[in-house]
Coordinates of C-alpha atoms in Angstrom, one line a residue:
X211 CA -29.0 31.1 -62.6
X212 CA -26.6 28.6 -61.8
X213 CA -27.1 25.8 -64.1
X214 CA -25.2 22.5 -63.1
X215 CA -25.1 21.1 -66.9
X216 CA -21.6 19.7 -66.9
X217 CA -20.8 19.4 -63.0
X218 CA -22.3 16.1 -61.6
X219 CA -25.5 16.3 -59.7
X220 CA -25.5 13.7 -56.8
X221 CA -29.3 12.7 -55.7
X222 CA -29.3 10.6 -52.5
X223 CA -32.3 9.9 -50.4
X224 CA -35.7 7.8 -50.0
X225 CA -36.7 5.9 -52.1
X226 CA -38.4 5.3 -54.4
X227 CA -38.7 9.2 -54.6
X228 CA -34.7 9.5 -55.4
X229 CA -35.0 7.2 -57.9
X230 CA -37.6 9.8 -59.2
X231 CA -36.1 12.2 -58.6
X232 CA -32.6 11.5 -60.5
X233 CA -34.5 10.3 -63.2
X234 CA -36.3 13.2 -64.0
X235 CA -32.8 15.0 -63.6
X236 CA -31.6 12.7 -66.7
X237 CA -34.4 13.6 -69.3
X238 CA -32.5 17.3 -69.4
X239 CA -29.6 15.6 -70.0
X240 CA -27.9 16.4 -67.0
X241 CA -25.1 14.1 -65.4
X242 CA -26.1 12.3 -62.6
X243 CA -25.6 10.2 -60.4
X244 CA -27.2 8.3 -57.0
X245 CA -25.8 7.1 -54.5
X246 CA -26.9 5.5 -51.3
X247 CA -26.2 7.3 -47.9
X248 CA -23.0 5.2 -46.7
X249 CA -20.9 6.1 -50.2
X250 CA -22.4 9.9 -49.3
X251 CA -20.2 10.1 -46.6
X252 CA -17.1 9.2 -48.3
X253 CA -18.4 10.8 -51.9
X254 CA -15.2 13.2 -53.5
X255 CA -17.2 16.8 -53.6
X256 CA -14.7 18.4 -55.7
X257 CA -16.7 17.8 -59.1
X258 CA -20.3 17.8 -57.7
X259 CA -22.3 20.9 -58.9
X260 CA -25.2 19.9 -57.3
X261 CA -26.0 17.8 -54.5
X262 CA -30.0 17.0 -53.9
X263 CA -30.7 15.2 -50.4
X264 CA -34.4 13.5 -50.8
X265 CA -36.0 13.8 -47.6
X266 CA -33.6 12.0 -45.5
X267 CA -33.2 10.7 -42.1
X268 CA -31.2 12.8 -39.9
X269 CA -31.4 16.0 -42.4
X270 CA -30.2 18.5 -39.9
X271 CA -27.0 16.4 -39.3
X272 CA -26.4 15.4 -42.3
X273 CA -26.4 19.0 -44.2
X274 CA -24.0 19.8 -41.5
X275 CA -21.6 17.4 -41.9
X276 CA -21.6 17.8 -45.8
X277 CA -21.2 21.2 -45.3
X278 CA -18.3 21.3 -42.9
X279 CA -16.7 18.8 -45.2
X280 CA -16.7 20.4 -48.2
X281 CA -13.7 21.7 -50.2
X282 CA -13.5 25.6 -51.4
X283 CA -13.2 26.1 -55.1
X284 CA -9.9 26.3 -56.6
X285 CA -10.4 29.3 -58.4
X286 CA -13.6 30.9 -56.4
X287 CA -13.9 33.0 -59.6
X288 CA -13.8 30.3 -62.3
X289 CA -17.2 29.5 -60.7
X290 CA -20.1 29.6 -59.3
X291 CA -20.8 28.4 -55.8
X292 CA -22.1 24.6 -55.1
X293 CA -25.7 23.5 -54.5
X294 CA -26.4 21.7 -51.5
X295 CA -30.6 21.6 -52.0
X296 CA -32.5 19.5 -49.3
X297 CA -35.8 18.6 -50.2
X298 CA -38.1 17.8 -47.9
X299 CA -42.1 17.1 -46.3
X300 CA -44.0 18.9 -44.2
X301 CA -44.6 22.7 -44.2
X302 CA -41.3 23.7 -42.9
X303 CA -37.6 22.9 -43.7
X304 CA -35.4 21.0 -40.2
X305 CA -33.5 23.5 -38.4
X306 CA -30.0 24.0 -40.7
X307 CA -27.3 26.0 -40.0
X308 CA -26.9 29.8 -41.7
X309 CA -24.0 29.6 -44.1
X310 CA -22.1 32.9 -44.2
X311 CA -22.6 34.6 -48.1
X312 CA -19.0 33.9 -49.1
X313 CA -19.5 29.9 -48.2
X314 CA -19.1 27.8 -51.3
X315 CA -21.6 26.1 -50.6
X316 CA -25.4 27.7 -51.1
X317 CA -27.7 25.9 -49.1
X318 CA -31.2 25.9 -50.5
X319 CA -35.0 23.9 -49.0
X320 CA -36.8 22.8 -51.1
X321 CA -40.8 21.9 -49.7
X322 CA -42.1 19.2 -51.8
X323 CA -45.2 19.8 -50.8
X324 CA -45.3 23.1 -51.0
X325 CA -43.5 23.3 -54.4
X326 CA -46.6 21.2 -55.7
X327 CA -48.9 22.8 -54.5
X328 CA -48.1 26.6 -55.9
X329 CA -47.3 24.5 -59.9
X330 CA -51.1 22.4 -59.4
X331 CA -52.8 25.5 -58.1
X332 CA -50.7 27.6 -60.8
X333 CA -51.9 25.1 -63.2
X334 CA -55.6 25.2 -62.6
X335 CA -56.2 27.7 -60.5
X336 CA -58.9 28.7 -57.9
X337 CA -60.6 30.9 -60.3
X338 CA -60.6 27.6 -62.8
X339 CA -64.2 27.2 -62.3
X340 CA -65.8 30.5 -61.4
X341 CA -66.3 34.3 -62.7
X342 CA -65.1 36.3 -59.8
X343 CA -66.6 39.6 -61.9
X344 CA -70.2 37.9 -62.0
X345 CA -70.1 38.0 -58.5
X346 CA -68.7 34.1 -57.7
X347 CA -66.1 33.7 -55.1
X348 CA -64.2 30.3 -54.0
X349 CA -65.8 27.5 -52.7
X350 CA -62.8 24.9 -52.5
X351 CA -63.5 21.0 -51.4
X352 CA -61.0 18.9 -50.3
X353 CA -61.7 14.8 -49.8
X354 CA -59.4 13.0 -48.0
X355 CA -56.3 14.5 -46.1
X356 CA -53.6 12.6 -47.2
X357 CA -50.6 14.6 -49.4
X358 CA -50.5 17.2 -50.4
X359 CA -53.7 17.7 -48.8
X360 CA -52.5 20.5 -46.2
X361 CA -50.1 22.2 -48.5
X362 CA -52.9 22.7 -51.0
X363 CA -55.3 23.9 -48.8
X364 CA -52.7 26.3 -47.1
X365 CA -51.5 27.6 -50.4
X366 CA -55.1 28.1 -51.7
X367 CA -56.1 30.1 -48.5
X368 CA -53.0 32.4 -49.9
X369 CA -54.4 32.5 -52.9
X370 CA -58.1 32.8 -51.8
X371 CA -58.8 36.7 -52.0
X372 CA -60.8 38.0 -55.4
X373 CA -62.5 40.7 -53.3
X374 CA -66.4 39.1 -53.5
X375 CA -68.1 37.2 -50.2
X376 CA -66.2 35.6 -48.3
X377 CA -64.3 31.9 -49.3
X378 CA -65.5 28.9 -47.8
X379 CA -63.3 25.4 -47.4
X380 CA -65.0 21.7 -46.5
X381 CA -62.8 19.1 -46.1
X382 CA -64.1 15.8 -45.1
X383 CA -61.3 13.2 -44.1
X384 CA -60.7 10.4 -41.6
X385 CA -60.2 11.5 -38.3
X386 CA -61.5 14.6 -38.8
X387 CA -61.7 16.2 -35.1
X388 CA -58.0 14.9 -34.9
X389 CA -56.9 16.5 -38.2
X390 CA -58.6 20.0 -37.8
X391 CA -56.9 19.8 -33.8
X392 CA -54.1 19.5 -35.4
X393 CA -54.5 22.1 -38.3
X394 CA -55.4 24.9 -36.6
X395 CA -52.6 24.2 -34.1
X396 CA -49.8 25.0 -36.5
X397 CA -52.0 27.4 -38.6
X398 CA -54.6 29.4 -36.0
X399 CA -55.2 32.4 -37.8
X400 CA -56.5 30.1 -40.7
X401 CA -60.5 31.1 -39.9
X402 CA -59.1 34.5 -39.9
X403 CA -58.7 33.8 -43.9
X404 CA -61.6 32.5 -45.4
X405 CA -64.6 30.0 -43.6
X406 CA -63.1 26.3 -42.9
X407 CA -65.2 23.6 -42.1
X408 CA -63.7 20.1 -41.2
X409 CA -66.3 16.8 -41.8
X410 CA -66.3 12.8 -41.4
X411 CA -65.2 11.5 -44.8
X412 CA -68.1 9.0 -44.4
X413 CA -70.4 12.3 -44.8
X414 CA -69.4 11.5 -48.6
X415 CA -68.5 7.8 -49.5
X416 CA -71.3 6.0 -46.6
X417 CA -74.3 4.9 -49.4
X418 CA -76.5 3.7 -46.4
X419 CA -77.0 6.1 -43.9
X420 CA -80.6 7.3 -42.7
X421 CA -79.9 11.4 -43.0
X422 CA -77.5 14.1 -43.9
X423 CA -74.3 15.5 -42.4
X424 CA -74.7 18.6 -41.4
X425 CA -71.4 21.1 -42.0
X426 CA -71.8 24.0 -40.6
X427 CA -69.0 26.4 -41.4
X428 CA -69.3 29.1 -38.7
X429 CA -69.9 25.7 -36.0
X430 CA -65.6 25.4 -35.8
X431 CA -66.3 21.7 -36.3
X432 CA -68.4 20.3 -33.9
X433 CA -68.6 17.1 -35.4
X434 CA -67.3 13.4 -33.5
X435 CA -66.0 11.1 -35.7
X436 CA -68.4 8.5 -33.4
X437 CA -71.4 10.3 -34.6
X438 CA -69.9 10.1 -38.4
X439 CA -71.0 6.5 -38.5
X440 CA -74.9 7.6 -38.7
X441 CA -74.0 10.0 -41.4
X442 CA -73.0 9.8 -44.4
X443 CA -74.2 10.6 -48.1
X444 CA -78.0 8.7 -48.2
X445 CA -79.2 11.8 -48.8
X446 CA -77.7 14.8 -49.9
X447 CA -74.6 16.4 -47.8
X448 CA -75.8 19.9 -46.2
X449 CA -72.9 22.4 -46.7
X450 CA -74.5 24.5 -43.9
X451 CA -73.9 28.1 -44.8
X452 CA -71.5 27.3 -47.7
X453 CA -74.6 25.5 -49.3
X454 CA -75.7 28.8 -50.6
X455 CA -72.0 29.1 -53.1
X456 CA -71.5 26.3 -55.1
X457 CA -68.6 24.4 -55.1
X458 CA -66.1 25.8 -57.3
X459 CA -63.2 23.4 -57.2
X460 CA -62.7 19.7 -55.5
X461 CA -59.5 18.3 -55.2
X462 CA -59.3 14.9 -53.3
X463 CA -56.4 13.1 -51.8
X464 CA -56.3 9.6 -50.6
X465 CA -53.6 7.7 -50.6
X466 CA -55.9 4.7 -52.2
X467 CA -56.2 6.9 -55.6
X468 CA -56.8 4.2 -58.0
X469 CA -60.3 2.8 -55.9
X470 CA -61.2 4.8 -53.4
X471 CA -59.5 8.4 -55.0
X472 CA -61.4 7.3 -57.9
X473 CA -64.9 6.2 -55.8
X474 CA -64.8 9.1 -53.5
X475 CA -64.3 11.9 -57.2
X476 CA -67.0 10.4 -58.4
X477 CA -69.3 10.5 -55.5
X478 CA -68.6 14.6 -55.6
X479 CA -69.2 15.1 -58.9
X480 CA -73.5 13.3 -57.8
X481 CA -73.8 15.1 -55.0
X482 CA -72.8 18.2 -56.4
X483 CA -74.8 17.9 -59.4
X484 CA -77.8 17.1 -57.4
X485 CA -77.7 19.3 -54.6
X486 CA -76.4 22.2 -56.5
X487 CA -76.6 21.8 -59.8
X488 CA -73.2 22.6 -60.4
X489 CA -69.6 20.6 -62.2
X490 CA -66.9 21.5 -60.8
X491 CA -63.0 20.9 -62.2
X492 CA -62.5 17.9 -59.4
X493 CA -58.5 17.2 -59.5
X494 CA -57.8 13.7 -58.0
X495 CA -54.0 12.9 -56.7
X496 CA -53.0 9.5 -58.1
X497 CA -50.1 9.3 -56.0
X498 CA -47.8 8.5 -59.2
X499 CA -43.9 9.4 -59.7
X500 CA -43.6 8.4 -63.5
X501 CA -46.2 9.2 -66.5
X502 CA -49.0 6.7 -66.6
X503 CA -49.1 3.5 -68.1
X504 CA -51.4 2.1 -70.8
X505 CA -52.7 -0.1 -67.8
X506 CA -53.7 3.4 -66.0
X507 CA -54.2 5.6 -69.4
X508 CA -57.1 2.8 -70.0
X509 CA -58.7 3.7 -66.5
X510 CA -58.2 7.6 -67.4
X511 CA -59.9 7.3 -70.6
X512 CA -64.3 6.8 -69.6
X513 CA -63.4 9.8 -67.4
X514 CA -65.3 12.8 -68.9
X515 CA -63.3 15.6 -68.3
X516 CA -64.3 16.7 -64.7
X517 CA -62.0 14.1 -63.2
X518 CA -58.8 15.9 -63.6
X519 CA -55.7 13.8 -63.0
X520 CA -52.5 14.6 -60.8
X521 CA -49.1 13.9 -59.3
X522 CA -47.8 16.0 -57.1
X523 CA -44.5 14.3 -56.0
X524 CA -44.1 13.7 -60.0
X525 CA -44.5 17.9 -60.7
X526 CA -42.0 18.5 -57.9
X527 CA -39.2 16.0 -59.2
X528 CA -38.9 17.9 -62.5
X529 CA -36.1 19.8 -63.1
X530 CA -37.0 23.0 -64.5
X531 CA -38.0 22.9 -61.2
X532 CA -35.8 21.7 -58.6
X533 CA -32.8 23.1 -60.6
X534 CA -33.8 25.9 -62.7
X535 CA -36.3 27.7 -60.6
X536 CA -39.2 27.0 -63.4
X537 CA -42.6 29.1 -61.7
X538 CA -40.3 31.4 -59.7
X539 CA -39.5 34.2 -62.5
X540 CA -42.3 36.5 -61.2
X541 CA -41.2 36.5 -57.8
X542 CA -37.2 36.9 -58.3
X543 CA -38.6 40.3 -60.5
X544 CA -40.4 41.3 -57.3
X545 CA -37.4 40.9 -55.1
X546 CA -35.5 42.8 -57.8
X547 CA -38.0 45.2 -58.1
X548 CA -37.6 45.8 -53.9
X549 CA -33.9 46.1 -54.4
X550 CA -34.0 48.9 -57.0
X551 CA -36.6 50.6 -54.4
X552 CA -34.4 50.4 -51.7
X553 CA -31.4 51.4 -54.1
X554 CA -33.4 53.9 -54.7
X555 CA -33.9 55.5 -51.1
X556 CA -29.7 55.6 -51.0
X557 CA -30.1 52.3 -49.1
X558 CA -27.6 49.4 -50.3
X559 CA -30.2 46.3 -50.5
X560 CA -26.8 43.9 -49.6
X561 CA -26.7 45.1 -46.2
X562 CA -30.5 44.1 -45.5
X563 CA -31.4 40.4 -44.7
X564 CA -34.8 41.2 -47.0
X565 CA -32.8 43.1 -49.8
X566 CA -29.9 40.2 -50.4
X567 CA -29.8 39.3 -54.0
X568 CA -32.0 36.2 -54.7
X569 CA -29.4 33.1 -54.7
X570 CA -28.6 34.4 -50.5
X571 CA -31.5 35.1 -49.8
X572 CA -33.5 33.6 -47.1
X573 CA -35.8 31.3 -47.6
X574 CA -38.9 32.9 -45.9
X575 CA -38.9 36.1 -48.1
X576 CA -38.1 34.3 -50.8
X577 CA -41.5 32.4 -50.1
X578 CA -42.6 35.6 -49.2
X579 CA -42.2 37.3 -52.9
X580 CA -43.6 33.9 -54.2
X581 CA -46.9 34.4 -52.4
X582 CA -47.3 37.7 -53.8
X583 CA -46.0 36.6 -57.4
X584 CA -48.7 33.7 -57.2
X585 CA -51.7 35.8 -56.5
X586 CA -50.8 38.5 -59.4
X587 CA -53.3 36.0 -61.6
X588 CA -56.3 36.4 -59.6
X589 CA -55.4 40.3 -59.7
X590 CA -55.7 39.6 -63.3
X591 CA -58.9 37.6 -63.2
X592 CA -60.5 40.0 -61.3
X593 CA -60.0 43.1 -63.5
X594 CA -60.9 40.5 -66.3
X595 CA -57.6 40.9 -67.6
X596 CA -54.5 38.0 -68.9
X597 CA -51.3 38.3 -69.6
X598 CA -49.6 38.3 -73.5
X599 CA -46.4 38.9 -74.8
X600 CA -45.2 42.1 -74.5
X601 CA -45.4 42.9 -78.2
X602 CA -49.0 43.1 -78.4
X603 CA -49.6 46.0 -75.9
X604 CA -48.9 49.8 -76.3
X605 CA -50.0 50.5 -72.5
X606 CA -52.2 49.8 -69.9
X607 CA -53.1 52.0 -67.2
X608 CA -55.4 50.5 -64.6
X609 CA -58.2 53.0 -63.6
X610 CA -58.5 54.3 -60.1
X611 CA -61.6 52.1 -59.6
X612 CA -59.5 49.4 -60.5
X613 CA -56.5 49.9 -58.5
X614 CA -57.9 50.6 -55.3
X615 CA -60.4 47.4 -55.6
X616 CA -57.1 45.7 -56.2
X617 CA -54.9 47.4 -53.3
X618 CA -58.0 46.2 -50.9
X619 CA -57.2 42.5 -52.4
X620 CA -53.6 42.9 -52.3
X621 CA -54.1 44.5 -48.4
X622 CA -55.8 41.1 -47.9
X623 CA -53.6 38.8 -49.4
X624 CA -50.9 40.0 -47.4
X625 CA -52.9 39.6 -43.6
X626 CA -53.7 35.8 -45.4
X627 CA -50.3 35.6 -45.7
X628 CA -48.7 37.2 -42.5
X629 CA -51.9 35.1 -40.5
X630 CA -50.8 31.7 -41.8
X631 CA -47.4 32.5 -40.6
X632 CA -48.2 32.7 -37.2
X633 CA -48.8 36.9 -36.9
X634 CA -51.6 38.7 -35.0
X635 CA -53.0 42.0 -34.6
X636 CA -51.2 44.2 -32.0
X637 CA -50.8 47.5 -31.6
X638 CA -47.4 47.5 -32.0
X639 CA -45.1 45.4 -34.5
X640 CA -43.0 42.6 -32.1
X641 CA -41.2 40.1 -35.0
X642 CA -40.4 37.6 -32.4
X643 CA -43.8 37.6 -31.3
X644 CA -44.8 38.1 -34.5
X645 CA -47.5 40.7 -33.3
X646 CA -47.9 43.5 -36.5
X647 CA -50.5 46.6 -35.8
X648 CA -51.6 47.0 -39.9
X649 CA -53.4 43.7 -39.6
X650 CA -56.8 45.0 -39.8
X651 CA -59.0 45.5 -42.2
X652 CA -57.9 47.8 -45.3
X653 CA -60.3 50.5 -44.6
X654 CA -59.2 51.3 -40.9
X655 CA -55.3 51.9 -42.8
X656 CA -53.8 55.1 -42.6
X657 CA -53.5 56.6 -46.3
X658 CA -49.6 56.0 -46.0
X659 CA -50.2 52.0 -45.6
X660 CA -53.0 52.0 -48.0
X661 CA -50.6 53.7 -50.7
X662 CA -48.4 50.7 -49.8
X663 CA -50.7 49.0 -51.4
X664 CA -51.9 50.6 -54.3
X665 CA -48.4 51.0 -55.4
X666 CA -48.1 47.3 -55.3
X667 CA -51.0 47.1 -57.8
X668 CA -50.0 50.0 -59.9
X669 CA -46.9 48.1 -60.4
X670 CA -48.2 44.8 -61.9
X671 CA -47.5 46.1 -65.5
X672 CA -43.9 46.8 -65.1
X673 CA -43.7 43.6 -63.4
X674 CA -44.9 41.5 -65.9
X675 CA -43.5 43.5 -68.3
X676 CA -39.7 42.6 -67.0
X677 CA -41.0 39.0 -68.3
X678 CA -41.6 40.0 -71.5
X679 CA -45.8 40.1 -70.5
X680 CA -47.7 42.7 -71.1
X681 CA -51.4 43.2 -69.9
X682 CA -54.4 43.4 -72.1
X683 CA -58.2 43.7 -70.9
X684 CA -60.5 40.8 -72.3
X685 CA -63.2 41.2 -74.6
X686 CA -66.0 39.2 -73.8
X687 CA -68.0 38.5 -77.5
X688 CA -70.8 36.5 -76.0
X689 CA -72.0 33.7 -78.4
X690 CA -75.9 32.3 -77.8
X691 CA -76.7 29.6 -78.6
X692 CA -78.7 30.2 -82.3
X693 CA -82.7 29.6 -82.7
X694 CA -82.7 29.4 -86.6
X695 CA -82.6 25.8 -88.3
X696 CA -81.7 27.0 -91.1
X697 CA -78.5 28.8 -91.3
X698 CA -76.1 28.2 -94.2
X699 CA -73.0 27.0 -92.6
X700 CA -70.8 27.8 -95.3
X701 CA -72.2 31.1 -95.3
X702 CA -72.1 30.8 -91.5
X703 CA -68.7 30.0 -91.5
X704 CA -67.5 33.3 -94.3
X705 CA -69.9 35.4 -92.4
X706 CA -68.6 34.8 -89.2
X707 CA -64.8 34.6 -89.4
X708 CA -65.7 38.0 -91.5
X709 CA -67.1 39.3 -88.2
X710 CA -64.4 38.2 -85.4
X711 CA -61.3 39.9 -87.7
X712 CA -63.4 43.3 -87.9
X713 CA -64.2 42.8 -84.1
X714 CA -60.5 42.5 -84.1
X715 CA -59.6 45.5 -85.9
X716 CA -61.7 47.5 -84.0
X717 CA -60.5 46.7 -80.3
X718 CA -56.8 46.0 -81.5
X719 CA -55.6 46.6 -77.8
X720 CA -58.3 43.9 -76.2
X721 CA -57.8 40.3 -75.5
X722 CA -60.8 38.7 -77.5
X723 CA -62.5 35.5 -75.6
X724 CA -65.3 33.7 -76.7
X725 CA -67.9 32.6 -74.4
X726 CA -70.1 30.0 -74.9
X727 CA -72.5 27.0 -73.8
X728 CA -71.1 24.9 -76.5
X729 CA -74.2 23.7 -76.7
X730 CA -74.4 23.9 -80.4
X731 CA -73.1 21.9 -83.1
X732 CA -72.7 25.6 -85.3
X733 CA -70.9 27.3 -82.1
X734 CA -68.7 24.8 -81.6
X735 CA -67.9 24.3 -85.1
X736 CA -67.4 28.5 -85.1
X737 CA -65.3 27.8 -81.5
X738 CA -63.0 25.8 -83.5
X739 CA -62.1 27.7 -86.4
X740 CA -62.0 31.1 -84.5
X741 CA -58.9 28.6 -82.0
X742 CA -57.2 27.6 -85.2
X743 CA -56.7 30.3 -87.3
X744 CA -56.2 32.8 -84.0
X745 CA -54.6 30.7 -81.0
X746 CA -54.7 33.4 -79.0
X747 CA -58.3 33.7 -78.3
X748 CA -59.5 32.6 -75.3
X749 CA -62.6 30.4 -73.9
X750 CA -65.0 30.5 -71.4
X751 CA -67.9 27.5 -71.7
X752 CA -71.3 28.3 -69.7
X753 CA -72.1 25.1 -67.8
X754 CA -75.9 26.0 -67.6
X755 CA -76.7 22.8 -65.4
X756 CA -74.2 19.5 -64.4
X757 CA -71.7 18.1 -67.0
X758 CA -72.5 14.6 -67.0
X759 CA -76.7 16.3 -67.9
X760 CA -75.1 18.5 -71.0
X761 CA -73.2 15.8 -72.0
X762 CA -76.5 13.2 -72.6
X763 CA -78.0 16.3 -74.7
X764 CA -75.0 15.8 -77.2
X765 CA -75.6 13.0 -79.8
X766 CA -73.3 10.5 -80.3
X767 CA -69.9 9.9 -79.0
X768 CA -68.0 12.9 -82.1
X769 CA -70.6 15.9 -80.7
X770 CA -69.4 14.5 -77.1
X771 CA -66.0 14.6 -78.3
X772 CA -66.0 18.2 -80.0
X773 CA -67.6 19.5 -76.8
X774 CA -64.5 17.9 -74.3
X775 CA -61.8 18.9 -76.7
X776 CA -62.9 22.2 -76.6
X777 CA -63.4 22.6 -72.2
X778 CA -60.3 21.0 -71.9
X779 CA -58.6 24.3 -73.8
X780 CA -61.3 26.3 -71.9
X781 CA -59.6 28.7 -69.5
X782 CA -62.5 28.9 -67.5
X783 CA -65.4 26.8 -66.8
X784 CA -68.0 28.6 -65.5
X785 CA -70.7 26.6 -63.3
X786 CA -74.0 28.3 -63.4
X787 CA -76.7 26.6 -61.6
X788 CA -79.6 27.7 -63.5
X789 CA -80.2 27.4 -66.8
X790 CA -81.7 31.3 -67.4
X791 CA -78.5 32.5 -65.5
X792 CA -76.8 31.6 -69.3
X793 CA -78.7 34.8 -70.7
X794 CA -77.8 36.6 -67.3
X795 CA -74.9 36.0 -67.7
X796 CA -74.4 37.6 -71.6
X797 CA -76.0 40.5 -70.8
X798 CA -73.7 41.4 -67.8
X799 CA -70.9 40.3 -69.5
X800 CA -70.4 40.6 -73.2
X801 CA -68.8 42.8 -74.4
X802 CA -69.9 42.4 -77.8
X803 CA -72.8 39.7 -79.0
X804 CA -72.8 37.5 -81.8
X805 CA -75.6 36.6 -82.8
X806 CA -76.4 33.7 -84.9
X807 CA -80.0 33.6 -87.1
X808 CA -82.9 34.7 -84.9
X809 CA -81.0 34.8 -81.9
X810 CA -82.9 37.2 -78.8
X811 CA -80.9 41.0 -79.2
X812 CA -79.0 42.2 -76.0
X813 CA -80.8 44.8 -74.3
X814 CA -78.6 48.4 -75.0
X815 CA -76.6 49.7 -74.2
X816 CA -74.9 46.0 -75.6
X817 CA -73.2 46.1 -78.9
X818 CA -74.1 43.4 -81.1
X819 CA -74.0 42.1 -84.5
X820 CA -76.4 39.6 -86.2
X821 CA -75.5 37.0 -88.4
X822 CA -77.6 35.6 -91.2
X823 CA -78.2 32.8 -93.6
X824 CA -78.5 35.7 -96.6
X825 CA -76.4 39.1 -94.9
X826 CA -75.4 40.5 -91.7
X827 CA -77.6 42.9 -89.5
X828 CA -76.1 45.2 -86.6
X829 CA -77.1 47.9 -84.7
X830 CA -76.2 51.7 -84.7
X831 CA -74.2 51.0 -82.2
X832 CA -71.7 48.8 -83.4
X833 CA -70.6 50.4 -86.6
X834 CA -69.6 47.2 -88.9

């Protein structure tokens, strides 16, 4: 990896993004100069290590001009090639010249919105608000279609395969019919990936409409903007067939984020709480290029933890993303593994377009590796596993059933990626027409083709090991709320610490995860103590109803603050619309049940430990 720390980094392009890029580089102590386009034409490029063009007008001609004027290095072996990075909006870069591998300039493209979408959906993945191992499947709701909504939608479709029922996407936006037409023209195969429905934004925001919006995910957008004036949120909106699947993640992308965006996010929260009884995370694009000021922080403070502010341009301006390839580690490892497999077959990887070293690899191949890498975390969620430091893992072997399940999902992921790139099925492959014979269901593939997906899945442990990571299966420790009011807190703390320590000792090859509603102050205290003593412990928070309703049950600001601080640390916040589903979830998903007081024991053959104020009880199936 080439880090331009001593050489000069030149930034030129549209404001205010260009200034934000320069500021982002300076925070990492890089030598940066920001210039206007007129000066760029006369700039001496000899001492320039990296030139970053930020969404410039006439990008193609400007790049061609710079490449033609870039001087060769004085001593070719004394330093790496210089870099010319074109930051562009939209899904695809403009047409650019193809440079020879030995050219002194390394030309790279950087999709501002698409790269930010990858970062954001990695930090807040589609399974943040659901549990695929409990039969839940993604239902993404997008309100507004201002940037980076389309990039987030496209990347979400690449990641939305979890092996359960068909995923749903509901989109509410201005000029919905026009947006739908434009999106499907750019991605004609998108509905082969998931059920996608568009509806007017007024269906969410109009408070006086007399009847609900009917949004049918299979109607392919039969609504019209004219009819939208008569529709709205006076009553609950109707999500059509998608209504049976609670929304698991919502994203709001409106230009006027401070007012319209925040109001729309609050409206979504209200509608979903009333209609579906759920409180999924809601990402709100703020449009900010810099860290929020005090005024903005004051506006965020009253939010309830369900609304999460994001700023896609700020993500794209970070030096570690723009220059150092942060987020590409797994993708580069996938590519290196591919090159090794080519070499093992006796072929020279450098003689194949897809086998070039990463710095010389065409952007289309880089993107394919990135998309495969980004889905690794969804696959781990499906098999109830997590990535940890390699030294914590002795070995990890997938069961044949896990391999087959993930192979099906990997094929669906690959097919989604190809479909979004415009490929369609044909019995004979034609790269020019983007026809591919393997764009068929996994069950219809030949065994050799299935083996390719199985091979990719079996390689996950090796892939992560190259990043210093290992895979551990989760050990879900169910922590129901106690019914006994007379538990002594100090004794409870000590006995719980002992029980959890012995659970860890008995299952050294598992990654402990506490699963609880956090409704009782004693369970919150247990979680707080455990996370403080063992920060690597995971946390699943079960939401047995809307978040606002849960918060109203907590007495005082201290209890609410404790709850919200733990919710912020949770790796999952799983909405269960019916409170009775909490018990069902514990019985189906809990490996160990930690029972406080006289909480009812789970049905056999579940293992459990009962902790009393005057001792510890246990069943014969758990040697404690």
